[in-house]
PDB file of C-alpha atoms and ligand atoms in Angstrom:
ATOM      1  CA  UNK Y   1       0.033   0.048   0.019  1.00 47.00           C
ATOM      2  CA  UNK Y   2       2.861   2.423   1.048  1.00 50.00           C
ATOM      3  CA  UNK Y   3       4.740   1.520  -2.144  1.00 54.00           C
ATOM      4  CA  UNK Y   4       1.714   2.471  -4.380  1.00 52.00           C
ATOM      5  CA  UNK Y   5       1.517   5.853  -2.548  1.00 56.00           C
ATOM      6  CA  UNK Y   6       5.210   6.486  -2.999  1.00 57.00           C
ATOM      7  CA  UNK Y   7       5.016   5.591  -6.769  1.00 68.00           C
ATOM      8  CA  UNK Y   8       2.370   8.360  -7.216  1.00 87.00           C
ATOM      9  CA  UNK Y   9       4.317  10.983  -5.139  1.00 94.00           C
ATOM     10  CA  UNK Y  10       5.260  13.928  -7.352  1.00 97.00           C
ATOM     11  CA  UNK Y  11       8.799  14.727  -6.502  1.00 98.00           C
ATOM     12  CA  UNK Y  12      10.895  17.732  -7.651  1.00 98.00           C
ATOM     13  CA  UNK Y  13      14.445  18.721  -7.446  1.00 98.00           C
ATOM     14  CA  UNK Y  14      15.569  22.277  -6.933  1.00 98.00           C
ATOM     15  CA  UNK Y  15      19.198  22.510  -7.851  1.00 96.00           C
ATOM     16  CA  UNK Y  16      21.580  25.416  -7.141  1.00 95.00           C
ATOM     17  CA  UNK Y  17      24.748  26.530  -5.246  1.00 94.00           C
ATOM     18  CA  UNK Y  18      22.882  28.466  -2.582  1.00 96.00           C
ATOM     19  CA  UNK Y  19      25.946  30.383  -1.594  1.00 96.00           C
ATOM     20  CA  UNK Y  20      24.149  31.472   0.495  1.00 97.00           C
ATOM     21  CA  UNK Y  21      20.401  30.724   0.343  1.00 98.00           C
ATOM     22  CA  UNK Y  22      18.352  34.018   0.023  1.00 98.00           C
ATOM     23  CA  UNK Y  23      14.621  35.002   0.112  1.00 98.00           C
ATOM     24  CA  UNK Y  24      14.528  34.705  -3.625  1.00 96.00           C
ATOM     25  CA  UNK Y  25      15.506  30.962  -3.386  1.00 97.00           C
ATOM     26  CA  UNK Y  26      12.959  30.542  -0.626  1.00 98.00           C
ATOM     27  CA  UNK Y  27      10.164  32.253  -2.568  1.00 98.00           C
ATOM     28  CA  UNK Y  28      10.678  29.763  -5.457  1.00 97.00           C
ATOM     29  CA  UNK Y  29      10.839  26.915  -3.020  1.00 98.00           C
ATOM     30  CA  UNK Y  30       7.638  27.835  -1.355  1.00 98.00           C
ATOM     31  CA  UNK Y  31       5.891  27.872  -4.583  1.00 98.00           C
ATOM     32  CA  UNK Y  32       7.349  24.625  -5.606  1.00 98.00           C
ATOM     33  CA  UNK Y  33       6.332  23.080  -2.343  1.00 98.00           C
ATOM     34  CA  UNK Y  34       2.659  23.879  -3.111  1.00 98.00           C
ATOM     35  CA  UNK Y  35       2.948  22.141  -6.509  1.00 98.00           C
ATOM     36  CA  UNK Y  36       4.774  18.957  -5.537  1.00 98.00           C
ATOM     37  CA  UNK Y  37       4.481  16.353  -2.851  1.00 98.00           C
ATOM     38  CA  UNK Y  38       8.193  16.485  -2.034  1.00 98.00           C
ATOM     39  CA  UNK Y  39      10.816  18.893  -3.100  1.00 98.00           C
ATOM     40  CA  UNK Y  40      14.567  18.043  -2.733  1.00 98.00           C
ATOM     41  CA  UNK Y  41      16.909  21.052  -2.571  1.00 98.00           C
ATOM     42  CA  UNK Y  42      20.023  19.654  -4.353  1.00 97.00           C
ATOM     43  CA  UNK Y  43      23.002  21.601  -3.313  1.00 94.00           C
ATOM     44  CA  UNK Y  44      25.449  21.322  -6.152  1.00 87.00           C
ATOM     45  CA  UNK Y  45      28.894  20.189  -4.891  1.00 80.00           C
ATOM     46  CA  UNK Y  46      30.301  20.939  -8.337  1.00 69.00           C
ATOM     47  CA  UNK Y  47      28.449  24.034  -9.563  1.00 60.00           C
ATOM     48  CA  UNK Y  48      31.382  25.396 -11.456  1.00 62.00           C
ATOM     49  CA  UNK Y  49      30.915  28.606  -9.322  1.00 60.00           C
ATOM     50  CA  UNK Y  50      33.822  27.627  -7.024  1.00 64.00           C
ATOM     51  CA  UNK Y  51      35.381  28.861  -4.925  1.00 80.00           C
ATOM     52  CA  UNK Y  52      32.296  29.359  -2.823  1.00 89.00           C
ATOM     53  CA  UNK Y  53      32.163  31.760   0.168  1.00 94.00           C
ATOM     54  CA  UNK Y  54      30.537  29.115   2.355  1.00 95.00           C
ATOM     55  CA  UNK Y  55      31.479  25.463   2.650  1.00 93.00           C
ATOM     56  CA  UNK Y  56      29.076  22.779   1.650  1.00 93.00           C
ATOM     57  CA  UNK Y  57      28.504  21.997   5.333  1.00 94.00           C
ATOM     58  CA  UNK Y  58      27.678  25.643   6.107  1.00 96.00           C
ATOM     59  CA  UNK Y  59      25.461  26.056   3.043  1.00 96.00           C
ATOM     60  CA  UNK Y  60      23.627  22.835   3.981  1.00 96.00           C
ATOM     61  CA  UNK Y  61      23.087  24.024   7.547  1.00 97.00           C
ATOM     62  CA  UNK Y  62      21.771  27.361   6.420  1.00 97.00           C
ATOM     63  CA  UNK Y  63      19.268  25.686   3.990  1.00 97.00           C
ATOM     64  CA  UNK Y  64      17.990  23.330   6.649  1.00 97.00           C
ATOM     65  CA  UNK Y  65      17.342  26.181   9.030  1.00 97.00           C
ATOM     66  CA  UNK Y  66      15.623  28.185   6.419  1.00 97.00           C
ATOM     67  CA  UNK Y  67      13.270  25.332   5.359  1.00 97.00           C
ATOM     68  CA  UNK Y  68      12.233  24.367   8.777  1.00 96.00           C
ATOM     69  CA  UNK Y  69       8.613  25.517   8.282  1.00 96.00           C
ATOM     70  CA  UNK Y  70       8.364  23.663   4.864  1.00 96.00           C
ATOM     71  CA  UNK Y  71       7.435  20.171   5.778  1.00 96.00           C
ATOM     72  CA  UNK Y  72       7.701  18.540   2.347  1.00 98.00           C
ATOM     73  CA  UNK Y  73      11.117  20.085   1.561  1.00 98.00           C
ATOM     74  CA  UNK Y  74      14.525  18.499   2.283  1.00 97.00           C
ATOM     75  CA  UNK Y  75      18.183  19.173   1.313  1.00 97.00           C
ATOM     76  CA  UNK Y  76      20.772  16.904  -0.166  1.00 96.00           C
ATOM     77  CA  UNK Y  77      24.274  17.360  -1.484  1.00 94.00           C
ATOM     78  CA  UNK Y  78      24.392  16.489  -5.141  1.00 94.00           C
ATOM     79  CA  UNK Y  79      27.209  15.671  -7.586  1.00 90.00           C
ATOM     80  CA  UNK Y  80      27.176  15.210 -11.347  1.00 91.00           C
ATOM     81  CA  UNK Y  81      24.308  15.838 -13.697  1.00 93.00           C
ATOM     82  CA  UNK Y  82      21.057  17.130 -12.190  1.00 93.00           C
ATOM     83  CA  UNK Y  83      18.893  15.142 -14.490  1.00 94.00           C
ATOM     84  CA  UNK Y  84      20.737  12.016 -13.247  1.00 94.00           C
ATOM     85  CA  UNK Y  85      20.199  13.081  -9.590  1.00 96.00           C
ATOM     86  CA  UNK Y  86      16.527  13.634 -10.488  1.00 96.00           C
ATOM     87  CA  UNK Y  87      16.157  10.128 -11.980  1.00 95.00           C
ATOM     88  CA  UNK Y  88      17.927   8.572  -9.065  1.00 95.00           C
ATOM     89  CA  UNK Y  89      15.299  10.132  -6.696  1.00 96.00           C
ATOM     90  CA  UNK Y  90      12.375   9.337  -8.920  1.00 96.00           C
ATOM     91  CA  UNK Y  91      11.770  13.015  -9.445  1.00 97.00           C
ATOM     92  CA  UNK Y  92       9.607  14.139 -12.295  1.00 97.00           C
ATOM     93  CA  UNK Y  93      10.745  17.821 -12.367  1.00 98.00           C
ATOM     94  CA  UNK Y  94      13.596  20.195 -12.071  1.00 97.00           C
ATOM     95  CA  UNK Y  95      12.737  23.499 -10.570  1.00 98.00           C
ATOM     96  CA  UNK Y  96      14.482  26.692 -11.751  1.00 96.00           C
ATOM     97  CA  UNK Y  97      13.807  30.235 -10.765  1.00 95.00           C
ATOM     98  CA  UNK Y  98      13.513  32.899 -13.436  1.00 93.00           C
ATOM     99  CA  UNK Y  99      14.292  36.439 -12.301  1.00 89.00           C
ATOM    100  CA  UNK Y 100      14.960  38.485 -15.393  1.00 80.00           C
ATOM    101  CA  UNK Y 101      15.639  38.339 -19.022  1.00 79.00           C
ATOM    102  CA  UNK Y 102      19.283  37.838 -18.221  1.00 79.00           C
ATOM    103  CA  UNK Y 103      18.552  34.377 -16.675  1.00 83.00           C
ATOM    104  CA  UNK Y 104      16.548  33.351 -19.810  1.00 89.00           C
ATOM    105  CA  UNK Y 105      19.232  32.464 -22.379  1.00 90.00           C
ATOM    106  CA  UNK Y 106      21.214  30.171 -20.050  1.00 91.00           C
ATOM    107  CA  UNK Y 107      18.240  28.648 -18.431  1.00 93.00           C
ATOM    108  CA  UNK Y 108      16.671  27.975 -21.887  1.00 94.00           C
ATOM    109  CA  UNK Y 109      19.835  26.232 -23.075  1.00 95.00           C
ATOM    110  CA  UNK Y 110      20.097  24.173 -19.933  1.00 95.00           C
ATOM    111  CA  UNK Y 111      16.409  23.151 -20.000  1.00 96.00           C
ATOM    112  CA  UNK Y 112      16.658  21.979 -23.576  1.00 97.00           C
ATOM    113  CA  UNK Y 113      19.943  20.122 -22.951  1.00 97.00           C
ATOM    114  CA  UNK Y 114      18.473  18.341 -19.861  1.00 96.00           C
ATOM    115  CA  UNK Y 115      15.377  17.376 -21.909  1.00 96.00           C
ATOM    116  CA  UNK Y 116      17.741  15.822 -24.581  1.00 97.00           C
ATOM    117  CA  UNK Y 117      19.510  13.938 -21.793  1.00 96.00           C
ATOM    118  CA  UNK Y 118      16.352  12.794 -19.979  1.00 95.00           C
ATOM    119  CA  UNK Y 119      13.139  13.691 -21.787  1.00 96.00           C
ATOM    120  CA  UNK Y 120      10.956  12.527 -18.977  1.00 95.00           C
ATOM    121  CA  UNK Y 121      12.359  15.073 -16.363  1.00 96.00           C
ATOM    122  CA  UNK Y 122      10.470  18.299 -16.945  1.00 97.00           C
ATOM    123  CA  UNK Y 123      12.051  21.556 -16.253  1.00 97.00           C
ATOM    124  CA  UNK Y 124       9.561  23.915 -14.400  1.00 97.00           C
ATOM    125  CA  UNK Y 125      10.296  27.676 -14.193  1.00 96.00           C
ATOM    126  CA  UNK Y 126       8.961  29.606 -11.404  1.00 96.00           C
ATOM    127  CA  UNK Y 127       9.010  33.418 -10.995  1.00 94.00           C
ATOM    128  CA  UNK Y 128       9.567  34.945  -7.494  1.00 95.00           C
ATOM    129  CA  UNK Y 129       7.644  37.770  -6.096  1.00 95.00           C
ATOM    130  CA  UNK Y 130       8.739  40.880  -7.999  1.00 92.00           C
ATOM    131  CA  UNK Y 131      10.487  42.228  -4.961  1.00 92.00           C
ATOM    132  CA  UNK Y 132      13.059  39.475  -5.339  1.00 94.00           C
ATOM    133  CA  UNK Y 133      13.720  39.653  -9.062  1.00 92.00           C
ATOM    134  CA  UNK Y 134      16.881  41.591  -8.627  1.00 91.00           C
ATOM    135  CA  UNK Y 135      18.233  39.340  -5.848  1.00 94.00           C
ATOM    136  CA  UNK Y 136      21.098  36.834  -6.209  1.00 93.00           C
ATOM    137  CA  UNK Y 137      23.635  35.448  -3.850  1.00 95.00           C
ATOM    138  CA  UNK Y 138      26.530  37.199  -5.480  1.00 94.00           C
ATOM    139  CA  UNK Y 139      24.991  40.655  -4.842  1.00 94.00           C
ATOM    140  CA  UNK Y 140      24.131  39.636  -1.324  1.00 97.00           C
ATOM    141  CA  UNK Y 141      27.690  38.563  -0.566  1.00 97.00           C
ATOM    142  CA  UNK Y 142      29.020  41.798  -2.151  1.00 96.00           C
ATOM    143  CA  UNK Y 143      26.766  43.974  -0.037  1.00 96.00           C
ATOM    144  CA  UNK Y 144      27.600  41.999   3.147  1.00 96.00           C
ATOM    145  CA  UNK Y 145      31.369  42.293   2.361  1.00 96.00           C
ATOM    146  CA  UNK Y 146      31.021  46.128   2.613  1.00 95.00           C
ATOM    147  CA  UNK Y 147      29.020  45.877   5.834  1.00 93.00           C
ATOM    148  CA  UNK Y 148      25.716  46.727   4.210  1.00 95.00           C
ATOM    149  CA  UNK Y 149      22.264  45.742   5.625  1.00 95.00           C
ATOM    150  CA  UNK Y 150      21.275  42.385   4.216  1.00 96.00           C
ATOM    151  CA  UNK Y 151      18.450  41.539   6.566  1.00 95.00           C
ATOM    152  CA  UNK Y 152      15.802  42.105   3.877  1.00 95.00           C
ATOM    153  CA  UNK Y 153      17.525  39.606   1.453  1.00 97.00           C
ATOM    154  CA  UNK Y 154      18.306  36.530   3.631  1.00 98.00           C
ATOM    155  CA  UNK Y 155      16.906  34.834   6.693  1.00 97.00           C
ATOM    156  CA  UNK Y 156      18.276  35.934   9.995  1.00 97.00           C
ATOM    157  CA  UNK Y 157      20.612  32.981  10.505  1.00 96.00           C
ATOM    158  CA  UNK Y 158      22.218  33.558   7.100  1.00 98.00           C
ATOM    159  CA  UNK Y 159      22.678  37.242   7.865  1.00 97.00           C
ATOM    160  CA  UNK Y 160      24.452  36.398  11.096  1.00 96.00           C
ATOM    161  CA  UNK Y 161      26.830  33.995   9.338  1.00 97.00           C
ATOM    162  CA  UNK Y 162      27.567  36.545   6.506  1.00 97.00           C
ATOM    163  CA  UNK Y 163      28.427  39.128   9.052  1.00 94.00           C
ATOM    164  CA  UNK Y 164      30.643  36.757  10.887  1.00 93.00           C
ATOM    165  CA  UNK Y 165      32.340  35.619   7.710  1.00 91.00           C
ATOM    166  CA  UNK Y 166      33.359  39.070   6.793  1.00 91.00           C
ATOM    167  CA  UNK Y 167      34.308  40.346  10.196  1.00 86.00           C
ATOM    168  CA  UNK Y 168      36.640  37.336  10.355  1.00 71.00           C
ATOM    169  CA  UNK Y 169      38.185  38.135   6.987  1.00 66.00           C
ATOM    170  CA  UNK Y 170      38.728  41.696   8.088  1.00 62.00           C
ATOM    171  CA  UNK Y 171      40.087  40.836  11.534  1.00 55.00           C
TER     172      UNK Y 171
HETATM  173  P1  ADP R   1      22.482  32.427  -7.842  1.00 53.20           P
HETATM  174  O1  ADP R   1      23.908  32.458  -7.468  1.00 53.20           O
HETATM  175  O2  ADP R   1      22.167  32.857  -9.198  1.00 53.20           O
HETATM  176  O3  ADP R   1      21.707  33.142  -6.732  1.00 53.20           O
HETATM  177  P2  ADP R   1      21.873  29.565  -7.531  1.00 53.20           P
HETATM  178  O4  ADP R   1      22.858  28.655  -8.240  1.00 53.20           O
HETATM  179  O5  ADP R   1      22.017  29.349  -6.051  1.00 53.20           O
HETATM  180  O6  ADP R   1      22.054  30.989  -7.881  1.00 53.20           O
HETATM  181  O7  ADP R   1      20.353  29.482  -8.037  1.00 53.20           O
HETATM  182  C1  ADP R   1      19.578  28.269  -7.998  1.00 53.20           C
HETATM  183  C2  ADP R   1      18.322  28.590  -8.724  1.00 53.20           C
HETATM  184  O8  ADP R   1      17.568  29.562  -7.980  1.00 53.20           O
HETATM  185  C3  ADP R   1      18.465  29.109 -10.188  1.00 53.20           C
HETATM  186  O9  ADP R   1      17.405  28.547 -10.890  1.00 53.20           O
HETATM  187  C4  ADP R   1      18.276  30.603  -9.916  1.00 53.20           C
HETATM  188  O10 ADP R   1      17.759  31.198 -11.133  1.00 53.20           O
HETATM  189  C5  ADP R   1      17.258  30.604  -8.788  1.00 53.20           C
HETATM  190  N1  ADP R   1      17.261  31.923  -8.108  1.00 53.20           N
HETATM  191  C6  ADP R   1      18.329  32.446  -7.424  1.00 53.20           C
HETATM  192  N2  ADP R   1      17.939  33.611  -6.844  1.00 53.20           N
HETATM  193  C7  ADP R   1      16.594  33.781  -7.158  1.00 53.20           C
HETATM  194  C8  ADP R   1      15.682  34.864  -7.024  1.00 53.20           C
HETATM  195  N3  ADP R   1      15.951  35.926  -6.412  1.00 53.20           N
HETATM  196  N4  ADP R   1      14.407  34.692  -7.589  1.00 53.20           N
HETATM  197  C9  ADP R   1      14.159  33.615  -8.248  1.00 53.20           C
HETATM  198  N5  ADP R   1      14.948  32.657  -8.520  1.00 53.20           N
HETATM  199  C10 ADP R   1      16.187  32.636  -8.093  1.00 53.20           C
END
């Protein structure tokens, strides 16, 4: 009986580097959590965006804290192709956030490539609330590095860690 239920669960993967997780990521995640039975945040260990500011462990911890109120969301470290990771976890969809036209070209290419690799895994694009369309982790890191107020962009736990990170690097 349980098996039959699991077979029908709609599982989605939300991949990214989350260095660190922001309210933009969380907005997308909340929307995905209403559409799917289970959402796995797949933290890319090999995102190509290295070196990252936070270690995998730190990023993992910050995501865990941030998703504590989302009961059908979990986080895993992921290596390799996201479509392979999706298949491995019986996911039917890859979630991507679309902020602006600047995201489109890359996301479009990646979605079509992933479709070629695994036609049954569907890429789903979700748009955040318009107040987050300008937000990305790089800008947040930059503002934090100059001591700017980042409390409206990231959860409190992330803000604390960013402040610590940059006060250590200065001290
Ligand atoms: P970034 O460094 O661009 O913030 P990630 O690799 O962590 O990115 O992003 C993972 C996914 O989350 C991507 O699909 C990205 O487009 C999306 N994303 C990131 N920030 C936002 C945001 N503010 N609004 C919507 N989607 C976002």
